[in-house]
CSV table of C-alpha atoms in Angstrom, one decimal:
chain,number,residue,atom,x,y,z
A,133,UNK,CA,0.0,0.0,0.0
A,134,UNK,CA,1.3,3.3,-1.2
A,135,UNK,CA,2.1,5.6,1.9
A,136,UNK,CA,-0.2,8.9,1.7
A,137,UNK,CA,1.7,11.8,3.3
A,138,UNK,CA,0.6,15.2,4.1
A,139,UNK,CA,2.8,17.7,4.6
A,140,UNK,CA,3.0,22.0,4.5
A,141,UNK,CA,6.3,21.6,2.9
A,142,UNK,CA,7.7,19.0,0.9
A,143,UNK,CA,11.3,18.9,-0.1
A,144,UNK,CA,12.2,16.9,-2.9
A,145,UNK,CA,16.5,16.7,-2.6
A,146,UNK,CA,19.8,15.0,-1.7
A,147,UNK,CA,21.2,13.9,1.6
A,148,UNK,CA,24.6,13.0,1.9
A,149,UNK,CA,27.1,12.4,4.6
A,150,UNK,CA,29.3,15.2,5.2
A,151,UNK,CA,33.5,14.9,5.8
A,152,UNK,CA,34.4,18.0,7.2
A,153,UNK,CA,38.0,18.8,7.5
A,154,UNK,CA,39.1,22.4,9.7
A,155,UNK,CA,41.6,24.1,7.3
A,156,UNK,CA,43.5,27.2,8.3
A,157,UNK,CA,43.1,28.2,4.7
A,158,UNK,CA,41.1,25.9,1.7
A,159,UNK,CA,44.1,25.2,-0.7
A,160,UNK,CA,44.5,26.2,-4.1
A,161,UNK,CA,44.6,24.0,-7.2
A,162,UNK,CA,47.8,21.8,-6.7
A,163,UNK,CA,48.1,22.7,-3.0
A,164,UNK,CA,48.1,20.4,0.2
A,165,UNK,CA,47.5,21.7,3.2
A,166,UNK,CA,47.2,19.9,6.4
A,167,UNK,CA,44.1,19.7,8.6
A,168,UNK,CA,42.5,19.7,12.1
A,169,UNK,CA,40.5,16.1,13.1
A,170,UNK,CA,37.8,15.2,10.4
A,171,UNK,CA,34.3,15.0,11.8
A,172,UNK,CA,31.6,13.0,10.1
A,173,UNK,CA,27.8,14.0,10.1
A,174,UNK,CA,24.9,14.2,8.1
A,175,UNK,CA,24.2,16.7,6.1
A,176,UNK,CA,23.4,17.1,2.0
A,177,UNK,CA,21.2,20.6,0.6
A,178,UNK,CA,17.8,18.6,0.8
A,179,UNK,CA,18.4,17.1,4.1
A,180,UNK,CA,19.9,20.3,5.6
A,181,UNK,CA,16.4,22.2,4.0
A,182,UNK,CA,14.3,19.6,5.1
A,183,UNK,CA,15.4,19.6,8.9
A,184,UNK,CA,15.2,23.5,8.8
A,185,UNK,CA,11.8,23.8,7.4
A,186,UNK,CA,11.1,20.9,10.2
A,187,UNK,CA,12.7,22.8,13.1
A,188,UNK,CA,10.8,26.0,12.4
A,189,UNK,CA,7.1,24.7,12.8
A,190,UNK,CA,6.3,23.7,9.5
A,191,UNK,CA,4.6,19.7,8.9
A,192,UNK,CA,7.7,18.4,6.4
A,193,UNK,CA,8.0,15.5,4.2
A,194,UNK,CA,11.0,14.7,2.1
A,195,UNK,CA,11.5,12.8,-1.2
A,196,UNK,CA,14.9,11.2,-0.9
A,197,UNK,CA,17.2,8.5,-2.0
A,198,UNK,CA,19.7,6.6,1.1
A,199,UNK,CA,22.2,4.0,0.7
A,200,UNK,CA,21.2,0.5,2.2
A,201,UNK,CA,24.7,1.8,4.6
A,202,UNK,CA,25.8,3.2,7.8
A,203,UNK,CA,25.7,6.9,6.2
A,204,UNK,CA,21.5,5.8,5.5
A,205,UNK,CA,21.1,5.5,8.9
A,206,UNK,CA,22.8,8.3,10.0
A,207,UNK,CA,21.0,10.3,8.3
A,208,UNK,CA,17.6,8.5,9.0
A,209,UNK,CA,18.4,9.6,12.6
A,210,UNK,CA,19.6,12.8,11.7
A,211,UNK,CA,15.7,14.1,9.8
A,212,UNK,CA,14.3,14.6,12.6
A,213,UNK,CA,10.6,15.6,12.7
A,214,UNK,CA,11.0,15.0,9.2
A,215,UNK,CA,8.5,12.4,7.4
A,216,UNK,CA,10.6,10.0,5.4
A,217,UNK,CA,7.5,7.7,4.2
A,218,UNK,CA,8.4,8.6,1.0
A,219,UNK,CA,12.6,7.8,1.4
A,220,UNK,CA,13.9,5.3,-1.2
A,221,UNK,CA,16.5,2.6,-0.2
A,222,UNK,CA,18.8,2.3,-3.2
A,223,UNK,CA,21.7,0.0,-3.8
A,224,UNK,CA,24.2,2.7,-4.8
A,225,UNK,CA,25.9,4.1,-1.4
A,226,UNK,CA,24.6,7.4,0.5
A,227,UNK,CA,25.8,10.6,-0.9
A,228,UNK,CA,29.2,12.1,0.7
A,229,UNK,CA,30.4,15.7,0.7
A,230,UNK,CA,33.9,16.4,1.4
A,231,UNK,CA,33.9,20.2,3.3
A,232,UNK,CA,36.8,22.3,3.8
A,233,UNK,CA,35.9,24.6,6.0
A,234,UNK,CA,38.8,27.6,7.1
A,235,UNK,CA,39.4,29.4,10.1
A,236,UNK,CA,37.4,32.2,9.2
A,237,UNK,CA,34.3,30.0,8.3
A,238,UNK,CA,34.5,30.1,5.0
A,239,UNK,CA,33.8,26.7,2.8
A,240,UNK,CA,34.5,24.8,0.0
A,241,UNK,CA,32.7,21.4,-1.2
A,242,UNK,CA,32.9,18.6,-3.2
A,243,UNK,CA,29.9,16.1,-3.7
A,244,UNK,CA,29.6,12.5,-4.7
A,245,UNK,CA,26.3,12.0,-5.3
A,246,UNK,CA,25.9,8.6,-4.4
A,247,UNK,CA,21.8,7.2,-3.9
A,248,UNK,CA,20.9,11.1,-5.0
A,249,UNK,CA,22.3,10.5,-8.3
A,250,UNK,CA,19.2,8.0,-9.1
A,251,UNK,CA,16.5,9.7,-7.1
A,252,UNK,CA,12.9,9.4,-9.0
A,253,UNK,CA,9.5,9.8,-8.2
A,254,UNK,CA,6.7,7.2,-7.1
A,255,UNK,CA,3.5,8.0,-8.0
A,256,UNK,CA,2.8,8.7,-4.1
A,257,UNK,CA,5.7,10.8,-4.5
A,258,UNK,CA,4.1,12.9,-7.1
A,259,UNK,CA,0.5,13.3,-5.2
A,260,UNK,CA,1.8,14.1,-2.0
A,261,UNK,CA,4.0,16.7,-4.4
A,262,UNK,CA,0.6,17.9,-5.6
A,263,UNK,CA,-0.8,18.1,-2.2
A,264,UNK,CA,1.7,20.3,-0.2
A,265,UNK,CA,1.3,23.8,0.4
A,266,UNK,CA,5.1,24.4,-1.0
A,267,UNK,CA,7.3,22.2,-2.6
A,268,UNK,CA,11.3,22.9,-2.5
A,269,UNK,CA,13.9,21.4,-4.3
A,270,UNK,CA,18.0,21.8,-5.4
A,271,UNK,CA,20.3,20.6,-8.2
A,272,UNK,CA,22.2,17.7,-5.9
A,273,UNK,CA,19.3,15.0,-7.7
A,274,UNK,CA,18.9,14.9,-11.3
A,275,UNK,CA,17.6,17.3,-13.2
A,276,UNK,CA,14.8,15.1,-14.3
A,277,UNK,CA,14.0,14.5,-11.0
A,278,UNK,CA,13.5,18.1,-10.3
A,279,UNK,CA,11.7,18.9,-13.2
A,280,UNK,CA,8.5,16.3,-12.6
A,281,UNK,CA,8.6,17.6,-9.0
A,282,UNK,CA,8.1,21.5,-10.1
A,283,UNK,CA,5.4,20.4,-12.9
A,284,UNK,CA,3.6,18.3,-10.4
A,285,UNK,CA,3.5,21.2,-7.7
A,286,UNK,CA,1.2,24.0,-6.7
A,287,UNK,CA,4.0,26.4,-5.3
A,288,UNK,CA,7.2,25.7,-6.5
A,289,UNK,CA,10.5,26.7,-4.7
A,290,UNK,CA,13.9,26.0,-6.5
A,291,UNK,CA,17.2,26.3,-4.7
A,292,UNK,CA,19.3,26.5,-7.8
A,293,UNK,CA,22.5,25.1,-5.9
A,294,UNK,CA,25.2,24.4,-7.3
A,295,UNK,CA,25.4,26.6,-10.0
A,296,UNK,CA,24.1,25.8,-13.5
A,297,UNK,CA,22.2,26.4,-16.5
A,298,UNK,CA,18.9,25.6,-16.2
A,299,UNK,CA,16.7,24.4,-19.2
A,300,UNK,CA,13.4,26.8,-20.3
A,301,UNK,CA,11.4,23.9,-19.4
A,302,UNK,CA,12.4,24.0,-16.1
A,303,UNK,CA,12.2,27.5,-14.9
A,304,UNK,CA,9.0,27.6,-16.7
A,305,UNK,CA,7.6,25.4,-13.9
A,306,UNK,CA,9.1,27.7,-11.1
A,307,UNK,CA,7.2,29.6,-8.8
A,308,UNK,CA,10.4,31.2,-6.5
A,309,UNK,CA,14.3,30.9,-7.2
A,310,UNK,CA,16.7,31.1,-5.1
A,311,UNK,CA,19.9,31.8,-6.2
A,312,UNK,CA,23.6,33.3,-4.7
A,313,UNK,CA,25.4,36.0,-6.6
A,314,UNK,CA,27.3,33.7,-8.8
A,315,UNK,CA,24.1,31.2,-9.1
A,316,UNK,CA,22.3,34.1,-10.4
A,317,UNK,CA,24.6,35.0,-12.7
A,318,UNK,CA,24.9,31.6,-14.0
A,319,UNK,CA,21.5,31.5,-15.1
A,320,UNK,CA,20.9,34.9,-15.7
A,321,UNK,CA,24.2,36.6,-16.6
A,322,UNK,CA,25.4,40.0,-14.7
A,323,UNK,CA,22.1,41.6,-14.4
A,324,UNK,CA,20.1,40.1,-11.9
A,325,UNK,CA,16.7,41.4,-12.6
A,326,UNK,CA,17.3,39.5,-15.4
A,327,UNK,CA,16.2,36.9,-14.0
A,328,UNK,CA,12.0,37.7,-14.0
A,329,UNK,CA,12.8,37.2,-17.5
A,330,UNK,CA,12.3,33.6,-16.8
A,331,UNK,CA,10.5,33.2,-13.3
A,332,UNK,CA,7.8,35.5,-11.7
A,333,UNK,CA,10.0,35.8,-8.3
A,334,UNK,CA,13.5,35.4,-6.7
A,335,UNK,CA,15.7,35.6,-4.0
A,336,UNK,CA,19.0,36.5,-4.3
A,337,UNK,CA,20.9,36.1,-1.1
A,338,UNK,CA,23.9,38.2,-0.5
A,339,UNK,CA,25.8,36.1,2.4
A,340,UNK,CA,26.2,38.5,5.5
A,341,UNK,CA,25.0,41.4,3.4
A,342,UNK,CA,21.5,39.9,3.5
A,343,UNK,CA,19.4,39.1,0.1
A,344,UNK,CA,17.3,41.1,-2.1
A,345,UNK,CA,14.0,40.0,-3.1
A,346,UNK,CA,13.1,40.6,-6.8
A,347,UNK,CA,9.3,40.3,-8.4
A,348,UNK,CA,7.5,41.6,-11.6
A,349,UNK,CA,5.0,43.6,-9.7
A,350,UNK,CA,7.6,45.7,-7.1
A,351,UNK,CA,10.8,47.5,-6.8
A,352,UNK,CA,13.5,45.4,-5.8
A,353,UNK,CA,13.3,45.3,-1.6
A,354,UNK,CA,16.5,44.3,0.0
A,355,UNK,CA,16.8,42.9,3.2
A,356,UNK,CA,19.7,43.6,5.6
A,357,UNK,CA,21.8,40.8,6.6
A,358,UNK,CA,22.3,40.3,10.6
A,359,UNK,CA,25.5,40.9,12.0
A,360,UNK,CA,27.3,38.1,13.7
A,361,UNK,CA,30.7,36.4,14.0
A,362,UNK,CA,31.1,33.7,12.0
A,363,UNK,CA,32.2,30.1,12.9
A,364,UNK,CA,31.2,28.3,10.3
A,365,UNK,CA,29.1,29.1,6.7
A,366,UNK,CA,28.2,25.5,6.0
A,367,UNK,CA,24.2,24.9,5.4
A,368,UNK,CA,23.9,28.6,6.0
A,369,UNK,CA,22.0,28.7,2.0
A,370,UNK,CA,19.8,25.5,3.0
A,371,UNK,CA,19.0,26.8,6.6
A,372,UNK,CA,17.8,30.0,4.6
A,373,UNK,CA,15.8,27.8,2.2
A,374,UNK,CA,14.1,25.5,4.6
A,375,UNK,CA,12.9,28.5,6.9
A,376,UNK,CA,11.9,30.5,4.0
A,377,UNK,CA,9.7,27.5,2.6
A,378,UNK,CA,8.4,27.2,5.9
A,379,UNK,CA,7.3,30.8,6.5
A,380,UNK,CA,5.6,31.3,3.3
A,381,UNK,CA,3.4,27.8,4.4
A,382,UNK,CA,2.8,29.1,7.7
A,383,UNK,CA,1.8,32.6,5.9
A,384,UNK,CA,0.1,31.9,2.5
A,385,UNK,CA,-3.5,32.1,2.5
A,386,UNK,CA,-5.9,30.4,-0.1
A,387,UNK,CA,-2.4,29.1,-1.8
A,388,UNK,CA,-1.6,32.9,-2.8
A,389,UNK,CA,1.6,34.3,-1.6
A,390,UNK,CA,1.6,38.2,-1.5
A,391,UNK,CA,5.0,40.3,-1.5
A,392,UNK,CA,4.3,40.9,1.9
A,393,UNK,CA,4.4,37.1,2.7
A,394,UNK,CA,7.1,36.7,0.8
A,395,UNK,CA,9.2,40.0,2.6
A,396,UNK,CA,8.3,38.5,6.0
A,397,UNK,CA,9.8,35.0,5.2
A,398,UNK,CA,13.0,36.4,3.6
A,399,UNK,CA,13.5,38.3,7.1
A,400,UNK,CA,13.1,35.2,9.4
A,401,UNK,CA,15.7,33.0,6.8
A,402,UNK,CA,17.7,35.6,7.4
A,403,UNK,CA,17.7,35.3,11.0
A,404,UNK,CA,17.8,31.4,10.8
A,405,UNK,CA,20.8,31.5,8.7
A,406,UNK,CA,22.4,34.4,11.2
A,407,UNK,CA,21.9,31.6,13.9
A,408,UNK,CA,23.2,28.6,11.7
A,409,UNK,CA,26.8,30.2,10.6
A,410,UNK,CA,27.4,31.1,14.5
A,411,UNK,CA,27.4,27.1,15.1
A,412,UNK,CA,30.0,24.3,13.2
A,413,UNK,CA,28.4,21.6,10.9
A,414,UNK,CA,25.3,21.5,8.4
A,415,UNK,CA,22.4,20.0,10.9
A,416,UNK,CA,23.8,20.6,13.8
A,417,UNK,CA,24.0,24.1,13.2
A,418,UNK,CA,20.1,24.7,12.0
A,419,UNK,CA,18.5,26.5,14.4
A,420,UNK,CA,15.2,25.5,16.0
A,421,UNK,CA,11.5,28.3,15.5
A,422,UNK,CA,12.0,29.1,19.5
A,423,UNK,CA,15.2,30.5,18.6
A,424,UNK,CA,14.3,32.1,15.5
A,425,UNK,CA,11.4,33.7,16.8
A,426,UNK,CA,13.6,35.2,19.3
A,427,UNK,CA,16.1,36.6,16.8
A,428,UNK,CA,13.5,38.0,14.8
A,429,UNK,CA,11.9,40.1,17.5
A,430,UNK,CA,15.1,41.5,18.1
A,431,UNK,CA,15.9,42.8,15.1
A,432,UNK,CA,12.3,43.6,13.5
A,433,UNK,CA,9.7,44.2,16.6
């Protein structure tokens, strides 16, 4: 019997098991450098999103492939509050990332993709797709993968990490993009409002500068960063993705989000990933809505 799943935000991703190695610097090409001790955890852009949408009060499901491995059941343990009805065991081994992360929290990753690399979708998958409030998604699965998710959903939210070009058909389907500076430019070139060429909304985020918010019917509105002192950037981006995603559900009203939905859940990602970079590793550093909630009144009541 097919699982039937209900969820306010459904993220369709990767999870992998993130290597992280200290660095007092990430080395250039053809460089060794030495590092601190390696710590292993769970982690992968889905994963990260889906435990961040989780931890800040929204009902989340995730779409995801896991090695039949250790790193599967890591990360099994690691999605908390996060429905996995809909996880596939496959035969290929979980993903792994390999982080470098220097002294001033600064990062660099590589990815093998691992069980990600043949994620699909069951047709349970694809109702409970066509059933949640807001779907989100990322570039660690296949592209194919992502594209059935974003035609088969009501609201849909692409993280376009890592960068690439993304086909017409594809953006077509998108409802939000998310995007970094160089992600942006990517698939837009240097101009960013380029980018409502090809989808009606997006969010460029600007790392401790904040993110702008960019939509065919307003001026660009940017919101400030939050100043804090950095330990360590890693699943800063997906803590930002999750917690938007899960604002706009909690917000959005007869499945219409207004730009002042849309400002509003900008400004509590930003908070969340403010909270994330101030803690070491990708899950463990996502903070929980208590927290957030907290932060926000700070800085915007």
């Amino acid at each position: 019997m097919e699982p039937v799943v209900v969820a306010d935000v459904l993220v369709v991703g990767s999870a992998n098991v993130d290597l992280v190695l200290p660095v007092q610097r990430i080395p250039r090409p053809g460089e060794t450098v030495l590092a601190g001790a390696m710590t292993r955890g769970p982690g992968g852009k889905g994963a990260n999103q889906a435990v961040a949408s989780a931890r800040a009060g929204a009902r989340t499901a995730m779409v995801v492939a896991l090695g039949d491995d250790d790193g599967g059941a890591l990360l099994r343990d690691a999605l908390e509050g996060v429905d996995l009805s809909l996880a596939t065991t496959s035969d290929a081994p979980t993903g792994t990332a390999i982080i470098t992360v220097e002294d001033g929290g600064e990062n660099s990753i590589v990815v093998a993709p691992g069980a990600n690399g043949g994620l699909t979708l069951s047709a349970a998958a694809l109702t409970a797709i066509g059933d949640a409030k807001i779907v989100l998604s990322q570039l660690e699965i296949p592209f194919p993968t992502v594209q059935a998710a974003a035609a088969a959903a009501k609201y849909f939210v692409l993280n376009a990490a890592p960068a690439a070009e993304l086909p017409d058909e594809l953006l077509a389907e998108v409802d939000l993009l998310v995007v970094n500076e160089s992600e942006a430019e990517a698939i837009a070139g240097p101009d960013r409002s380029a980018l409502l060429k090809q989808v009606p909304a997006a969010v460029v985020t600007l790392g401790g500068a904040g993110a702008v918010i960019l939509t065919r019917e307003a001026e660009e509105i940017a919101v400030p960063g939050v100043p804090v002192e950095v330990v360590d950037t890693t699943a800063a981006g997906d803590t930002f993705c999750g917690v938007l995603a899960a604002t706009l559900a909690a917000e959005s009203a007869n499945d219409s989000i207004t730009a002042s939905d849309l400002t509003n859940a900008v400004r509590r990602a930003t908070v969340a990933a403010s909270l994330s970079v101030q803690a070491a590793g990708a899950i463990p550093s996502v903070p929980h809505g208590d927290a957030i909630d907290a932060r926000y009144a700070e800085v915007y009541l």
